[in-house]
Amino acid sequence: MIESLVEQIEARFTEAEASMSDPDVIGDRERFAEAGRAYNRLAPAHKLAGEWRLAQSDAEGAKEMLEEGGEDADMRAELEDARARIERLEEELRLAMVERDPNDDKNVIVEIRGGAGGDEAGIWAGDLFRMYERFAARLGYKFETMSADDGAYTFEIKGDSAYSIFKFEGGTHRVQRVPETESQGRIHTSTATVAVLPEVEDVEVEVNQNDLQIDVFRSSGPGGQSVNTTDSAVRITHKPSGIVISMQDEKSQLQNRERAMKLLRAKLYEAELQKQQDALSAERKSQVGTGDRAEKIRTYNYPQRRITDHRINLTVHNLEAVLAGELDDISAALQDAEKRRRLEEQAVG
């Protein structure tokens, strides 16, 4: 079975390489970008396939030497080492070729809202906003703020496979710390909710213009003070679903309308995905996390410099680094857990 998987990887990688140098593909920006993504997805698996073939060759060579020359401690050790490499590489190959989430290649729209905890929850939402901004910068992604208000932030992250990384951030983030306004030094618990939506194109979600109520009004700043002399702010109500999107950060009504429609499409897409997930049997649902806002996914404990991700029982003690955008280890562990869960589902299904 592994032999056929390795052959499949090699064939698909050769095909991806050929596409990257095909003049017809190079001349079509969309096809060339897709070919590049396919190549990058297959490159790690292709490297593992080469290492597996080398380990197979080493094992066969050591076995032949033992059969021809009799027992030899060094050759026996070489055979055992090659067999151990083969076993490890077979597991890594299966994980590398697990079926991906179809949304993984998409950009993302993220919403953060202060939850329980009053003013401190709003401050915590801002801390998470800056953490994701720094993490996106570390990954070389483009970060665009769509709206920012006290305790409420909406932003877009653009980059290859952004959703595959940020989708695990959806849920309730709990913080335990002493607020700056706390005179007695008592530890408070506050929360912020994060929603991560894959950005979708017009063709993926059809929005009937007759289903929309669009209102325009003047942008307002702190305390309701008008900051614009024209009706540039936009509020779109999707009547069938009741979803309401307001956007006022841009100076142009057209730009605010475009951003509001982008967010509306993402929310409608998410609602449809949720409907499909609810139809699945309980054992087929994600154990890594559904991204549900009600799900407590992570606790940040300041006194102990501790972060615990409750979905995979992972605890790290580098709070400052994570808040500075170094989520790499947590993100990698969550991605690995999802791959293993998908592998188990494929074996059952």
XYZ file of N, CA and C in Angstrom, residues 38-205:
504
model
N -0.165 23.684 -5.849
C -0.111 22.217 -5.916
C 1.330 21.723 -5.723
N 2.263 22.426 -6.352
C 3.688 22.065 -6.228
C 4.146 22.185 -4.773
N 3.793 23.294 -4.135
C 4.207 23.518 -2.746
C 3.568 22.528 -1.783
N 2.325 22.125 -2.072
C 1.654 21.139 -1.218
C 2.324 19.774 -1.320
N 2.773 19.424 -2.543
C 3.333 18.089 -2.769
C 4.820 17.988 -2.436
N 5.524 19.119 -2.405
C 6.980 19.092 -2.196
C 7.402 18.366 -0.916
N 6.767 18.626 0.242
C 7.179 17.898 1.461
C 6.960 16.395 1.346
N 5.814 15.994 0.764
C 5.531 14.558 0.608
C 6.517 13.916 -0.364
N 6.882 14.649 -1.425
C 7.843 14.120 -2.399
C 9.210 13.906 -1.743
N 9.610 14.805 -0.867
C 10.877 14.663 -0.138
C 10.835 13.423 0.758
N 9.701 13.224 1.440
C 9.538 12.036 2.297
C 9.581 10.756 1.458
N 8.978 10.807 0.268
C 8.973 9.635 -0.613
C 10.399 9.253 -1.005
N 11.230 10.252 -1.293
C 12.635 9.981 -1.622
C 13.380 9.369 -0.448
N 13.112 9.886 0.764
C 13.762 9.343 1.963
C 13.308 7.907 2.224
N 12.016 7.623 1.940
C 11.499 6.267 2.128
C 12.182 5.295 1.170
N 12.347 5.707 -0.093
C 13.008 4.831 -1.068
C 14.454 4.565 -0.654
N 15.135 5.582 -0.137
C 16.510 5.399 0.328
C 16.574 4.432 1.510
N 15.632 4.575 2.453
C 15.592 3.678 3.614
C 15.299 2.242 3.180
N 14.402 2.088 2.192
C 14.104 0.751 1.659
C 15.355 0.114 1.056
N 16.088 0.934 0.298
C 17.311 0.450 -0.332
C 18.351 0.050 0.714
N 18.486 0.859 1.762
C 19.433 0.566 2.838
C 19.064 -0.733 3.551
N 17.770 -0.927 3.796
C 17.306 -2.138 4.490
C 17.564 -3.380 3.637
N 17.260 -3.276 2.343
C 17.479 -4.423 1.456
C 18.960 -4.766 1.356
N 19.804 -3.719 1.263
C 21.245 -3.950 1.176
C 21.793 -4.611 2.425
N 21.355 -4.125 3.598
C 21.835 -4.704 4.861
C 21.352 -6.146 5.018
N 20.111 -6.401 4.597
C 19.562 -7.761 4.701
C 20.332 -8.735 3.812
N 20.661 -8.305 2.597
C 21.431 -9.161 1.681
C 22.819 -9.464 2.242
N 23.453 -8.446 2.820
C 24.791 -8.650 3.397
C 24.756 -9.656 4.542
N 23.705 -9.593 5.355
C 23.586 -10.537 6.473
C 23.330 -11.951 5.972
N 22.525 -12.064 4.914
C 22.210 -13.379 4.364
C 23.427 -14.009 3.712
N 24.251 -13.173 3.077
C 25.424 -13.694 2.362
C 26.640 -13.878 3.275
N 26.838 -12.952 4.202
C 28.059 -12.987 5.005
C 27.887 -13.449 6.430
N 26.679 -13.801 6.825
C 26.455 -14.242 8.193
C 26.228 -13.069 9.135
N 25.991 -13.396 10.398
C 25.651 -12.391 11.394
C 26.803 -11.411 11.613
N 26.433 -10.110 11.618
C 27.417 -9.045 11.853
C 26.695 -7.943 12.648
N 27.272 -7.572 13.786
C 26.604 -6.625 14.697
C 26.353 -5.276 14.034
N 27.355 -4.765 13.319
C 27.202 -3.451 12.681
C 26.142 -3.492 11.593
N 26.160 -4.579 10.797
C 25.184 -4.687 9.712
C 23.775 -4.894 10.273
N 23.678 -5.661 11.391
C 22.379 -5.855 12.037
C 21.829 -4.515 12.537
N 22.697 -3.684 13.105
C 22.291 -2.367 13.600
C 21.835 -1.479 12.444
N 22.532 -1.588 11.312
C 22.155 -0.792 10.134
C 20.782 -1.205 9.625
N 20.518 -2.525 9.639
C 19.214 -3.020 9.199
C 18.100 -2.521 10.117
N 18.333 -2.605 11.433
C 17.319 -2.154 12.397
C 17.058 -0.644 12.265
N 18.146 0.108 12.030
C 17.999 1.556 11.857
C 17.171 1.869 10.611
N 17.442 1.154 9.510
C 16.700 1.380 8.262
C 15.226 1.029 8.443
N 14.949 -0.065 9.161
C 13.560 -0.465 9.386
C 12.809 0.565 10.249
N 13.511 1.113 11.231
C 12.898 2.149 12.076
C 12.593 3.395 11.258
N 13.513 3.766 10.342
C 13.277 4.913 9.471
C 12.081 4.672 8.564
N 11.977 3.450 8.027
C 10.864 3.107 7.142
C 9.537 3.254 7.877
N 9.475 2.743 9.101
C 8.237 2.818 9.896
C 7.849 4.275 10.163
N 8.842 5.096 10.543
C 8.567 6.510 10.822
C 8.122 7.239 9.549
N 8.804 6.967 8.442
C 8.489 7.654 7.189
C 7.124 7.246 6.640
N 6.734 5.992 6.848
C 5.413 5.560 6.380
C 4.301 6.319 7.097
N 4.472 6.532 8.411
C 3.499 7.322 9.172
C 3.465 8.759 8.658
N 4.645 9.349 8.417
C 4.717 10.732 7.955
C 4.130 10.877 6.544
N 4.331 9.866 5.704
C 3.772 9.900 4.348
C 2.250 9.865 4.378
N 1.682 9.016 5.236
C 0.219 8.943 5.344
C -0.351 10.290 5.801
N 0.314 10.889 6.792
C -0.159 12.190 7.299
C -0.025 13.278 6.239
N 1.083 13.228 5.468
C 1.330 14.260 4.450
C 0.279 14.241 3.358
N -0.320 13.075 3.116
C -1.272 12.955 2.018
C -2.726 12.874 2.485
N -2.960 13.246 3.747
C -4.338 13.281 4.245
C -5.137 14.306 3.438
N -6.384 13.974 3.160
C -7.261 14.878 2.397
C -7.385 16.215 3.129
N -7.181 17.298 2.413
C -7.191 18.621 3.025
C -8.601 19.206 3.079
N -8.769 20.136 3.998
C -9.988 20.937 4.059
C -10.048 21.762 2.770
N -11.155 21.711 2.031
C -11.232 22.457 0.758
C -11.066 23.968 0.916
N -11.231 24.480 2.137
C -11.083 25.925 2.358
C -9.665 26.336 2.741
N -8.768 25.369 2.907
C -7.440 25.664 3.459
C -6.649 26.700 2.673
N -6.847 26.760 1.370
C -6.065 27.688 0.546
C -6.579 29.126 0.595
N -7.723 29.342 1.215
C -8.367 30.654 1.161
C -7.731 31.666 2.121
N -7.967 32.961 1.803
C -7.682 34.020 2.766
C -8.727 33.938 3.878
N -8.521 34.699 4.964
C -9.473 34.633 6.066
C -9.933 36.018 6.503
N -11.142 36.045 7.041
C -11.657 37.220 7.735
C -11.845 36.814 9.192
N -11.299 37.604 10.095
C -11.345 37.278 11.527
C -12.113 38.368 12.271
N -12.998 37.933 13.165
C -13.730 38.855 14.033
C -13.379 38.543 15.483
N -13.046 39.564 16.255
C -12.778 39.398 17.689
C -13.743 40.291 18.445
N -14.393 39.739 19.472
C -15.314 40.508 20.296
C -15.010 40.245 21.776
N -14.962 41.323 22.572
C -14.820 41.153 24.010
C -16.014 40.388 24.546
N -15.778 39.452 25.466
C -16.862 38.634 26.013
C -17.139 38.992 27.459
N -17.045 37.996 28.342
C -17.298 38.225 29.766
C -16.115 38.943 30.393
N -16.400 39.890 31.303
C -15.299 40.550 31.994
C -15.284 42.052 31.882
N -16.334 42.646 31.322
C -16.424 44.100 31.267
C -15.327 44.749 30.442
N -14.782 45.865 30.955
C -13.744 46.608 30.231
C -12.514 45.755 29.959
N -12.183 44.885 30.908
C -11.002 44.032 30.764
C -11.146 43.105 29.556
N -12.382 42.662 29.263
C -12.619 41.800 28.098
C -12.319 42.552 26.808
N -12.675 43.847 26.767
C -12.372 44.661 25.597
C -10.880 44.850 25.411
N -10.159 45.040 26.529
C -8.695 45.172 26.474
C -8.078 43.865 25.976
N -8.611 42.748 26.463
C -8.110 41.428 26.054
C -8.352 41.190 24.557
N -9.489 41.640 24.052
C -9.760 41.518 22.607
C -8.703 42.274 21.816
N -8.309 43.452 22.297
C -7.255 44.221 21.633
C -5.916 43.517 21.667
N -5.613 42.836 22.786
C -4.359 42.070 22.892
C -4.325 40.936 21.864
N -5.466 40.262 21.692
C -5.538 39.181 20.703
C -5.395 39.735 19.283
N -6.021 40.870 19.032
C -5.917 41.534 17.729
C -4.452 41.785 17.384
N -3.686 42.335 18.326
C -2.255 42.614 18.073
C -1.448 41.326 17.950
N -1.817 40.294 18.707
C -1.131 39.005 18.605
C -1.265 38.434 17.192
N -2.476 38.467 16.642
C -2.689 37.934 15.290
C -2.020 38.802 14.229
N -1.993 40.107 14.464
C -1.312 41.004 13.524
C 0.172 40.650 13.445
N 0.783 40.387 14.601
C 2.206 40.032 14.634
C 2.454 38.646 14.049
N 1.546 37.711 14.331
C 1.684 36.355 13.792
C 1.591 36.384 12.269
N 0.646 37.142 11.736
C 0.500 37.263 10.279
C 1.766 37.851 9.667
N 2.356 38.853 10.335
C 3.588 39.467 9.826
C 4.726 38.458 9.815
N 4.809 37.621 10.844
C 5.857 36.581 10.903
C 5.742 35.614 9.729
N 4.497 35.360 9.313
C 4.259 34.408 8.223
C 4.375 35.064 6.849
N 4.565 36.384 6.838
C 4.662 37.095 5.567
C 3.317 37.343 4.927
N 2.238 37.299 5.721
C 0.897 37.518 5.196
C 0.538 38.999 5.239
N -0.418 39.375 4.407
C -0.908 40.754 4.392
C -2.065 40.874 5.381
N -1.992 41.879 6.243
C -2.977 42.080 7.299
C -3.713 43.396 7.044
N -5.033 43.339 6.917
C -5.818 44.543 6.649
C -6.943 44.662 7.668
N -6.953 45.762 8.412
C -8.026 46.014 9.371
C -9.265 46.486 8.618
N -10.393 45.819 8.848
C -11.649 46.206 8.212
C -12.443 47.147 9.113
N -12.442 46.869 10.408
C -13.078 47.773 11.369
C -12.474 47.529 12.744
N -12.342 48.591 13.516
C -11.772 48.495 14.863
C -12.502 49.467 15.768
N -13.099 48.925 16.820
C -13.813 49.739 17.787
C -13.464 49.193 19.167
N -13.944 49.831 20.225
C -13.634 49.360 21.573
C -14.102 47.919 21.753
N -13.132 47.019 21.891
C -13.462 45.625 22.156
C -14.018 44.855 20.982
N -13.981 45.401 19.767
C -14.510 44.712 18.589
C -13.607 44.982 17.389
N -13.106 43.926 16.783
C -12.157 44.062 15.679
C -12.529 43.089 14.569
N -12.455 43.566 13.333
C -12.630 42.707 12.160
C -11.480 42.997 11.211
N -10.824 41.945 10.759
C -9.675 42.139 9.880
C -9.541 40.976 8.912
N -8.773 41.236 7.870
C -8.558 40.244 6.813
C -7.084 39.869 6.768
N -6.816 38.577 6.578
C -5.444 38.096 6.445
C -5.332 37.394 5.098
N -4.423 37.901 4.271
C -4.252 37.357 2.923
C -2.896 36.687 2.792
N -2.897 35.470 2.264
C -1.649 34.749 2.043
C -1.937 33.291 1.731
N -0.965 32.598 1.155
C -1.151 31.196 0.781
C -1.545 30.360 1.994
N -2.687 29.688 1.868
C -3.171 28.762 2.899
C -3.386 29.430 4.252
N -3.794 30.700 4.251
C -4.019 31.416 5.515
C -5.078 30.708 6.367
N -6.133 30.218 5.729
C -7.203 29.579 6.498
C -6.715 28.309 7.188
N -5.784 27.592 6.554
C -5.293 26.337 7.135
C -4.598 26.575 8.469
N -4.119 27.788 8.693
C -3.411 28.126 9.934
C -4.338 28.806 10.935
N -5.101 29.788 10.470
C -5.882 30.605 11.395
C -7.222 29.984 11.767
N -7.667 28.954 11.051
C -8.982 28.378 11.363
C -9.051 27.811 12.769
N -7.910 27.422 13.322
C -7.898 26.838 14.659
C -8.066 27.881 15.762
N -8.073 29.157 15.396
C -8.180 30.219 16.402
C -9.628 30.550 16.755
N -10.576 29.958 16.029
C -11.986 30.239 16.286
C -12.461 29.636 17.598
N -13.099 30.451 18.444
C -13.607 29.965 19.718
C -13.424 31.009 20.805
N -13.568 30.586 22.049
C -13.434 31.497 23.185
C -12.035 31.409 23.779
N -11.394 32.568 23.886
C -10.050 32.669 24.471
C -10.190 33.283 25.867
N -9.749 32.566 26.884
C -9.901 33.008 28.267
C -8.564 33.505 28.823
N -8.590 34.635 29.506
C -7.371 35.179 30.106
C -7.546 35.284 31.614
N -6.497 34.938 32.348
C -6.478 35.054 33.810
C -5.304 35.952 34.185
N -5.613 37.165 34.700
C -4.569 38.113 35.052
C -5.123 39.195 35.978
N -4.209 39.999 36.510
C -4.598 41.123 37.356
C -4.777 42.347 36.461
N -5.996 42.870 36.347
C -6.200 44.051 35.500
C -5.448 45.264 36.046
N -5.100 46.165 35.158
C -4.383 47.375 35.576
C -5.216 48.215 36.533
N -6.531 48.115 36.438
C -7.420 48.915 37.291
C -7.701 48.236 38.627
N -7.152 47.028 38.845
C -7.420 46.275 40.073
C -6.459 46.710 41.171
N -6.991 47.374 42.201
C -6.136 47.909 43.275
C -5.754 46.853 44.304
N -6.566 45.787 44.422
C -6.298 44.762 45.432
C -5.382 43.647 44.925
N -5.011 43.693 43.645
C -4.117 42.664 43.098
C -4.788 41.326 42.875
N -6.117 41.320 42.753
C -6.831 40.052 42.538
C -6.818 39.656 41.057
N -6.743 38.361 40.838
C -6.750 37.844 39.464
C -8.184 37.787 38.951
N -8.395 38.331 37.773
C -9.707 38.296 37.130
C -9.658 37.353 35.921
N -10.802 36.790 35.605
C -10.931 35.965 34.398
C -11.824 36.701 33.399
N -11.324 36.898 32.208
C -12.083 37.556 31.143
C -12.008 36.701 29.882
N -12.907 36.960 28.957
C -12.900 36.188 27.710
C -13.076 37.095 26.502
N -12.666 36.585 25.370
C -12.948 37.211 24.078
C -13.271 36.091 23.100
N -14.222 36.339 22.214
C -14.566 35.316 21.223
C -13.940 35.675 19.877
N -13.499 34.641 19.189
C -12.873 34.811 17.873
C -13.640 33.967 16.860
N -14.017 34.582 15.756
C -14.637 33.855 14.642
C -13.715 33.971 13.439
N -13.431 32.847 12.801
C -12.533 32.817 11.640
C -13.333 32.330 10.437
N -13.451 33.188 9.435
C -14.263 32.881 8.264
C -13.393 32.795 7.014
N -13.555 31.750 6.216
C -12.825 31.729 4.937
C -13.399 32.770 3.998
N -12.532 33.529 3.352
C -13.013 34.528 2.398
C -13.522 33.814 1.155
N -14.680 34.213 0.668
C -15.263 33.525 -0.488
C -15.503 34.511 -1.630
N -15.474 33.978 -2.831
C -15.691 34.793 -4.033
C -17.185 34.877 -4.350
N -17.513 35.816 -5.219
C -18.916 35.993 -5.622
C -19.511 34.694 -6.148
N -18.720 33.950 -6.903
C -19.252 32.749 -7.551
C -19.538 31.633 -6.550
N -18.930 31.703 -5.353
C -19.122 30.641 -4.358
C -20.375 30.861 -3.519
N -20.762 32.104 -3.336
C -21.976 32.435 -2.583
C -22.784 33.426 -3.395
